[in-house]
Amino acid sequence: MNPLPPSSKIVLKILGTDGALTHKDIVNKTHCSPRTVRYALKRLKEHELIIEKMNIRDMRQIIYQFRVSPVKETRMAES
């Protein structure tokens, strides 16, 4: 896998410290452009480092959350 770009590392750090956030919240906290945040989230999803959830209050929004345990370790523990 390719290493994460700096924007993904910033987004991951924000999600790790602030908890679950929407795309708009991440843009406001990181001061990155919406396009940069979308790319960072895409890369984090590819690396399975974040979880995507639907916002119960507003189903049009997606909430992004830091994945506590990586998927690969979880799969190995279940076997």
N, CA, C and O atoms as a GROMACS GRO file, in nm:
protein
  316
    1MET      N    1   0.083  -0.119   0.000
    1MET     CA    2   0.000   0.000   0.000
    1MET      C    3   0.086   0.125   0.000
    1MET      O    4   0.196   0.127   0.056
    2ASN      N    5   0.035   0.228  -0.064
    2ASN     CA    6   0.106   0.354  -0.066
    2ASN      C    7   0.094   0.424   0.069
    2ASN      O    8  -0.006   0.407   0.139
    3PRO      N    9   0.196   0.502   0.105
    3PRO     CA   10   0.186   0.576   0.231
    3PRO      C   11   0.077   0.683   0.223
    3PRO      O   12   0.039   0.728   0.115
    4LEU      N   13   0.028   0.722   0.340
    4LEU     CA   14  -0.078   0.822   0.345
    4LEU      C   15  -0.023   0.962   0.317
    4LEU      O   16   0.088   0.994   0.359
    5PRO      N   17  -0.100   1.045   0.245
    5PRO     CA   18  -0.058   1.183   0.224
    5PRO      C   19  -0.073   1.263   0.354
    5PRO      O   20  -0.144   1.220   0.445
    6PRO      N   21  -0.008   1.379   0.364
    6PRO     CA   22  -0.016   1.460   0.485
    6PRO      C   23  -0.160   1.496   0.525
    6PRO      O   24  -0.192   1.500   0.643
    7SER      N   25  -0.245   1.521   0.426
    7SER     CA   26  -0.384   1.557   0.458
    7SER      C   27  -0.456   1.443   0.529
    7SER      O   28  -0.535   1.467   0.620
    8SER      N   29  -0.429   1.320   0.489
    8SER     CA   30  -0.492   1.205   0.554
    8SER      C   31  -0.443   1.190   0.697
    8SER      O   32  -0.520   1.154   0.786
    9LYS      N   33  -0.316   1.217   0.719
    9LYS     CA   34  -0.262   1.208   0.854
    9LYS      C   35  -0.325   1.312   0.946
    9LYS      O   36  -0.352   1.284   1.062
   10ILE      N   37  -0.347   1.432   0.893
   10ILE     CA   38  -0.411   1.539   0.971
   10ILE      C   39  -0.555   1.500   1.005
   10ILE      O   40  -0.598   1.513   1.119
   11VAL      N   41  -0.628   1.451   0.905
   11VAL     CA   42  -0.768   1.411   0.927
   11VAL      C   43  -0.774   1.297   1.028
   11VAL      O   44  -0.861   1.298   1.116
   12LEU      N   45  -0.686   1.200   1.018
   12LEU     CA   46  -0.685   1.087   1.111
   12LEU      C   47  -0.657   1.135   1.254
   12LEU      O   48  -0.718   1.086   1.349
   13LYS      N   49  -0.566   1.228   1.267
   13LYS     CA   50  -0.534   1.282   1.400
   13LYS      C   51  -0.655   1.354   1.459
   13LYS      O   52  -0.686   1.338   1.577
   14ILE      N   53  -0.725   1.434   1.377
   14ILE     CA   54  -0.844   1.506   1.423
   14ILE      C   55  -0.952   1.406   1.466
   14ILE      O   56  -1.013   1.424   1.571
   15LEU      N   57  -0.975   1.303   1.386
   15LEU     CA   58  -1.077   1.203   1.420
   15LEU      C   59  -1.038   1.126   1.547
   15LEU      O   60  -1.124   1.088   1.626
   16GLY      N   61  -0.910   1.105   1.566
   16GLY     CA   62  -0.863   1.034   1.685
   16GLY      C   63  -0.881   1.115   1.812
   16GLY      O   64  -0.908   1.058   1.918
   17THR      N   65  -0.866   1.246   1.803
   17THR     CA   66  -0.878   1.330   1.921
   17THR      C   67  -1.019   1.384   1.945
   17THR      O   68  -1.063   1.394   2.059
   18ASP      N   69  -1.089   1.417   1.837
   18ASP     CA   70  -1.222   1.480   1.851
   18ASP      C   71  -1.338   1.384   1.838
   18ASP      O   72  -1.452   1.422   1.864
   19GLY      N   73  -1.313   1.262   1.798
   19GLY     CA   74  -1.421   1.164   1.782
   19GLY      C   75  -1.488   1.173   1.646
   19GLY      O   76  -1.428   1.222   1.551
   20ALA      N   77  -1.610   1.126   1.638
   20ALA     CA   78  -1.684   1.118   1.512
   20ALA      C   79  -1.722   1.259   1.463
   20ALA      O   80  -1.771   1.341   1.540
   21LEU      N   81  -1.698   1.284   1.334
   21LEU     CA   82  -1.725   1.415   1.275
   21LEU      C   83  -1.782   1.401   1.135
   21LEU      O   84  -1.761   1.300   1.068
   22THR      N   85  -1.856   1.503   1.092
   22THR     CA   86  -1.904   1.508   0.954
   22THR      C   87  -1.794   1.568   0.866
   22THR      O   88  -1.695   1.621   0.916
   23HIS      N   89  -1.814   1.558   0.736
   23HIS     CA   90  -1.719   1.616   0.640
   23HIS      C   91  -1.701   1.766   0.667
   23HIS      O   92  -1.589   1.816   0.668
   24LYS      N   93  -1.811   1.835   0.688
   24LYS     CA   94  -1.806   1.979   0.713
   24LYS      C   95  -1.728   2.012   0.840
   24LYS      O   96  -1.651   2.107   0.843
   25ASP      N   97  -1.748   1.933   0.946
   25ASP     CA   98  -1.675   1.953   1.070
   25ASP      C   99  -1.524   1.934   1.050
   25ASP      O  100  -1.443   2.009   1.103
   26ILE      N  101  -1.489   1.832   0.971
   26ILE     CA  102  -1.348   1.805   0.944
   26ILE      C  103  -1.286   1.921   0.865
   26ILE      O  104  -1.173   1.962   0.894
   27VAL      N  105  -1.358   1.973   0.766
   27VAL     CA  106  -1.310   2.087   0.687
   27VAL      C  107  -1.284   2.206   0.780
   27VAL      O  108  -1.181   2.272   0.769
   28ASN      N  109  -1.377   2.233   0.871
   28ASN     CA  110  -1.362   2.346   0.962
   28ASN      C  111  -1.246   2.329   1.058
   28ASN      O  112  -1.175   2.425   1.086
   29LYS      N  113  -1.225   2.208   1.108
   29LYS     CA  114  -1.118   2.185   1.206
   29LYS      C  115  -0.979   2.179   1.143
   29LYS      O  116  -0.881   2.221   1.204
   30THR      N  117  -0.971   2.128   1.020
   30THR     CA  118  -0.840   2.114   0.956
   30THR      C  119  -0.800   2.236   0.875
   30THR      O  120  -0.682   2.254   0.844
   31HIS      N  121  -0.897   2.319   0.840
   31HIS     CA  122  -0.874   2.435   0.753
   31HIS      C  123  -0.824   2.393   0.614
   31HIS      O  124  -0.756   2.469   0.546
   32CYS      N  125  -0.859   2.271   0.575
   32CYS     CA  126  -0.827   2.222   0.441
   32CYS      C  127  -0.949   2.244   0.352
   32CYS      O  128  -1.060   2.263   0.400
   33SER      N  129  -0.928   2.240   0.221
   33SER     CA  130  -1.039   2.256   0.129
   33SER      C  131  -1.128   2.130   0.134
   33SER      O  132  -1.080   2.022   0.168
   34PRO      N  133  -1.257   2.144   0.099
   34PRO     CA  134  -1.345   2.027   0.098
   34PRO      C  135  -1.293   1.915   0.008
   34PRO      O  136  -1.304   1.797   0.041
   35ARG      N  137  -1.236   1.952  -0.105
   35ARG     CA  138  -1.182   1.851  -0.197
   35ARG      C  139  -1.066   1.774  -0.134
   35ARG      O  140  -1.055   1.653  -0.149
   36THR      N  141  -0.979   1.845  -0.064
   36THR     CA  142  -0.865   1.782   0.003
   36THR      C  143  -0.914   1.685   0.111
   36THR      O  144  -0.860   1.575   0.126
   37VAL      N  145  -1.016   1.726   0.185
   37VAL     CA  146  -1.070   1.640   0.291
   37VAL      C  147  -1.135   1.516   0.230
   37VAL      O  148  -1.119   1.406   0.283
   38ARG      N  149  -1.208   1.532   0.119
   38ARG     CA  150  -1.268   1.417   0.052
   38ARG      C  151  -1.161   1.317   0.010
   38ARG      O  152  -1.177   1.196   0.027
   39TYR      N  153  -1.051   1.368  -0.046
   39TYR     CA  154  -0.942   1.280  -0.089
   39TYR      C  155  -0.878   1.210   0.032
   39TYR      O  156  -0.848   1.091   0.027
   40ALA      N  157  -0.858   1.286   0.139
   40ALA     CA  158  -0.800   1.228   0.261
   40ALA      C  159  -0.889   1.118   0.316
   40ALA      O  160  -0.839   1.012   0.356
   41LEU      N  161  -1.020   1.141   0.319
   41LEU     CA  162  -1.115   1.040   0.368
   41LEU      C  163  -1.115   0.917   0.279
   41LEU      O  164  -1.124   0.804   0.327
   42LYS      N  165  -1.106   0.939   0.149
   42LYS     CA  166  -1.101   0.827   0.054
   42LYS      C  167  -0.980   0.739   0.081
   42LYS      O  168  -0.991   0.616   0.085
   43ARG      N  169  -0.865   0.801   0.100
   43ARG     CA  170  -0.743   0.725   0.127
   43ARG      C  171  -0.750   0.651   0.261
   43ARG      O  172  -0.704   0.537   0.272
   44LEU      N  173  -0.809   0.715   0.362
   44LEU     CA  174  -0.823   0.651   0.493
   44LEU      C  175  -0.918   0.532   0.485
   44LEU      O  176  -0.897   0.431   0.553
   45LYS      N  177  -1.023   0.542   0.402
   45LYS     CA  178  -1.115   0.430   0.383
   45LYS      C  179  -1.044   0.315   0.312
   45LYS      O  180  -1.064   0.198   0.347
   46GLU      N  181  -0.960   0.348   0.212
   46GLU     CA  182  -0.885   0.245   0.141
   46GLU      C  183  -0.793   0.167   0.235
   46GLU      O  184  -0.775   0.046   0.219
   47HIS      N  185  -0.737   0.236   0.333
   47HIS     CA  186  -0.648   0.174   0.430
   47HIS      C  187  -0.725   0.116   0.550
   47HIS      O  188  -0.665   0.063   0.643
   48GLU      N  189  -0.858   0.127   0.546
   48GLU     CA  190  -0.947   0.075   0.650
   48GLU      C  191  -0.912   0.132   0.788
   48GLU      O  192  -0.912   0.059   0.887
   49LEU      N  193  -0.883   0.262   0.793
   49LEU     CA  194  -0.849   0.328   0.918
   49LEU      C  195  -0.965   0.406   0.978
   49LEU      O  196  -0.958   0.449   1.093
   50ILE      N  197  -1.073   0.424   0.901
   50ILE     CA  198  -1.190   0.497   0.951
   50ILE      C  199  -1.317   0.418   0.921
   50ILE      O  200  -1.319   0.327   0.837
   51ILE      N  201  -1.423   0.455   0.992
   51ILE     CA  202  -1.555   0.396   0.974
   51ILE      C  203  -1.648   0.505   0.925
   51ILE      O  204  -1.642   0.619   0.972
   52GLU      N  205  -1.736   0.472   0.831
   52GLU     CA  206  -1.839   0.562   0.781
   52GLU      C  207  -1.972   0.521   0.839
   52GLU      O  208  -2.011   0.404   0.831
   53LYS      N  209  -2.043   0.617   0.897
   53LYS     CA  210  -2.176   0.589   0.952
   53LYS      C  211  -2.273   0.696   0.902
   53LYS      O  212  -2.233   0.807   0.870
   54MET      N  213  -2.400   0.660   0.896
   54MET     CA  214  -2.503   0.758   0.860
   54MET      C  215  -2.539   0.837   0.986
   54MET      O  216  -2.547   0.780   1.095
   55ASN      N  217  -2.561   0.968   0.969
   55ASN     CA  218  -2.603   1.053   1.079
   55ASN      C  219  -2.752   1.028   1.105
   55ASN      O  220  -2.835   1.049   1.016
   56ILE      N  221  -2.785   0.984   1.224
   56ILE     CA  222  -2.924   0.953   1.258
   56ILE      C  223  -3.012   1.078   1.253
   56ILE      O  224  -3.128   1.071   1.213
   57ARG      N  225  -2.957   1.192   1.293
   57ARG     CA  226  -3.034   1.317   1.294
   57ARG      C  227  -3.058   1.371   1.154
   57ARG      O  228  -3.161   1.434   1.128
   58ASP      N  229  -2.965   1.346   1.064
   58ASP     CA  230  -2.976   1.395   0.926
   58ASP      C  231  -2.917   1.290   0.834
   58ASP      O  232  -2.795   1.281   0.818
   59MET      N  233  -3.001   1.210   0.773
   59MET     CA  234  -2.956   1.097   0.692
   59MET      C  235  -2.880   1.139   0.566
   59MET      O  236  -2.824   1.054   0.496
   60ARG      N  237  -2.878   1.268   0.536
   60ARG     CA  238  -2.802   1.316   0.420
   60ARG      C  239  -2.654   1.326   0.453
   60ARG      O  240  -2.571   1.334   0.362
   61GLN      N  241  -2.620   1.326   0.580
   61GLN     CA  242  -2.481   1.342   0.622
   61GLN      C  243  -2.420   1.209   0.662
   61GLN      O  244  -2.487   1.119   0.712
   62ILE      N  245  -2.291   1.199   0.637
   62ILE     CA  246  -2.214   1.082   0.679
   62ILE      C  247  -2.122   1.126   0.792
   62ILE      O  248  -2.061   1.233   0.786
   63ILE      N  249  -2.112   1.042   0.893
   63ILE     CA  250  -2.021   1.068   1.004
   63ILE      C  251  -1.901   0.977   0.989
   63ILE      O  252  -1.915   0.857   0.963
   64TYR      N  253  -1.784   1.034   1.004
   64TYR     CA  254  -1.658   0.958   0.993
   64TYR      C  255  -1.600   0.941   1.132
   64TYR      O  256  -1.600   1.034   1.213
   65GLN      N  257  -1.552   0.820   1.159
   65GLN     CA  258  -1.501   0.787   1.291
   65GLN      C  259  -1.372   0.707   1.278
   65GLN      O  260  -1.358   0.624   1.189
   66PHE      N  261  -1.279   0.733   1.368
   66PHE     CA  262  -1.153   0.660   1.374
   66PHE      C  263  -1.181   0.515   1.411
   66PHE      O  264  -1.253   0.489   1.507
   67ARG      N  265  -1.125   0.422   1.336
   67ARG     CA  266  -1.143   0.278   1.365
   67ARG      C  267  -1.043   0.242   1.474
   67ARG      O  268  -0.922   0.255   1.457
   68VAL      N  269  -1.095   0.196   1.588
   68VAL     CA  270  -1.011   0.168   1.704
   68VAL      C  271  -0.917   0.051   1.677
   68VAL      O  272  -0.797   0.061   1.702
   69SER      N  273  -0.971  -0.059   1.627
   69SER     CA  274  -0.885  -0.173   1.596
   69SER      C  275  -0.888  -0.198   1.446
   69SER      O  276  -0.996  -0.205   1.387
   70PRO      N  277  -0.773  -0.213   1.384
   70PRO     CA  278  -0.768  -0.238   1.240
   70PRO      C  279  -0.843  -0.365   1.203
   70PRO      O  280  -0.849  -0.460   1.282
   71VAL      N  281  -0.900  -0.366   1.085
   71VAL     CA  282  -0.981  -0.478   1.037
   71VAL      C  283  -0.900  -0.606   1.030
   71VAL      O  284  -0.950  -0.712   1.067
   72LYS      N  285  -0.777  -0.599   0.984
   72LYS     CA  286  -0.695  -0.719   0.965
   72LYS      C  287  -0.673  -0.792   1.097
   72LYS      O  288  -0.677  -0.915   1.099
   73GLU      N  289  -0.650  -0.720   1.206
   73GLU     CA  290  -0.629  -0.783   1.336
   73GLU      C  291  -0.759  -0.845   1.385
   73GLU      O  292  -0.757  -0.953   1.444
   74THR      N  293  -0.871  -0.778   1.362
   74THR     CA  294  -1.001  -0.830   1.404
   74THR      C  295  -1.032  -0.960   1.332
   74THR      O  296  -1.080  -1.055   1.393
   75ARG      N  297  -1.006  -0.965   1.203
   75ARG     CA  298  -1.031  -1.087   1.126
   75ARG      C  299  -0.946  -1.203   1.176
   75ARG      O  300  -0.993  -1.317   1.182
   76MET      N  301  -0.823  -1.174   1.212
   76MET     CA  302  -0.735  -1.280   1.260
   76MET      C  303  -0.782  -1.330   1.397
   76MET      O  304  -0.770  -1.450   1.426
   77ALA      N  305  -0.834  -1.243   1.481
   77ALA     CA  306  -0.879  -1.283   1.614
   77ALA      C  307  -1.005  -1.369   1.607
   77ALA      O  308  -1.026  -1.455   1.692
   78GLU      N  309  -1.088  -1.346   1.504
   78GLU     CA  310  -1.212  -1.422   1.490
   78GLU      C  311  -1.186  -1.563   1.436
   78GLU      O  312  -1.269  -1.652   1.456
   79SER      N  313  -1.074  -1.585   1.369
   79SER     CA  314  -1.045  -1.716   1.308
   79SER      C  315  -1.007  -1.819   1.410
   79SER      O  316  -0.980  -1.934   1.375
   0.00000   0.00000   0.00000
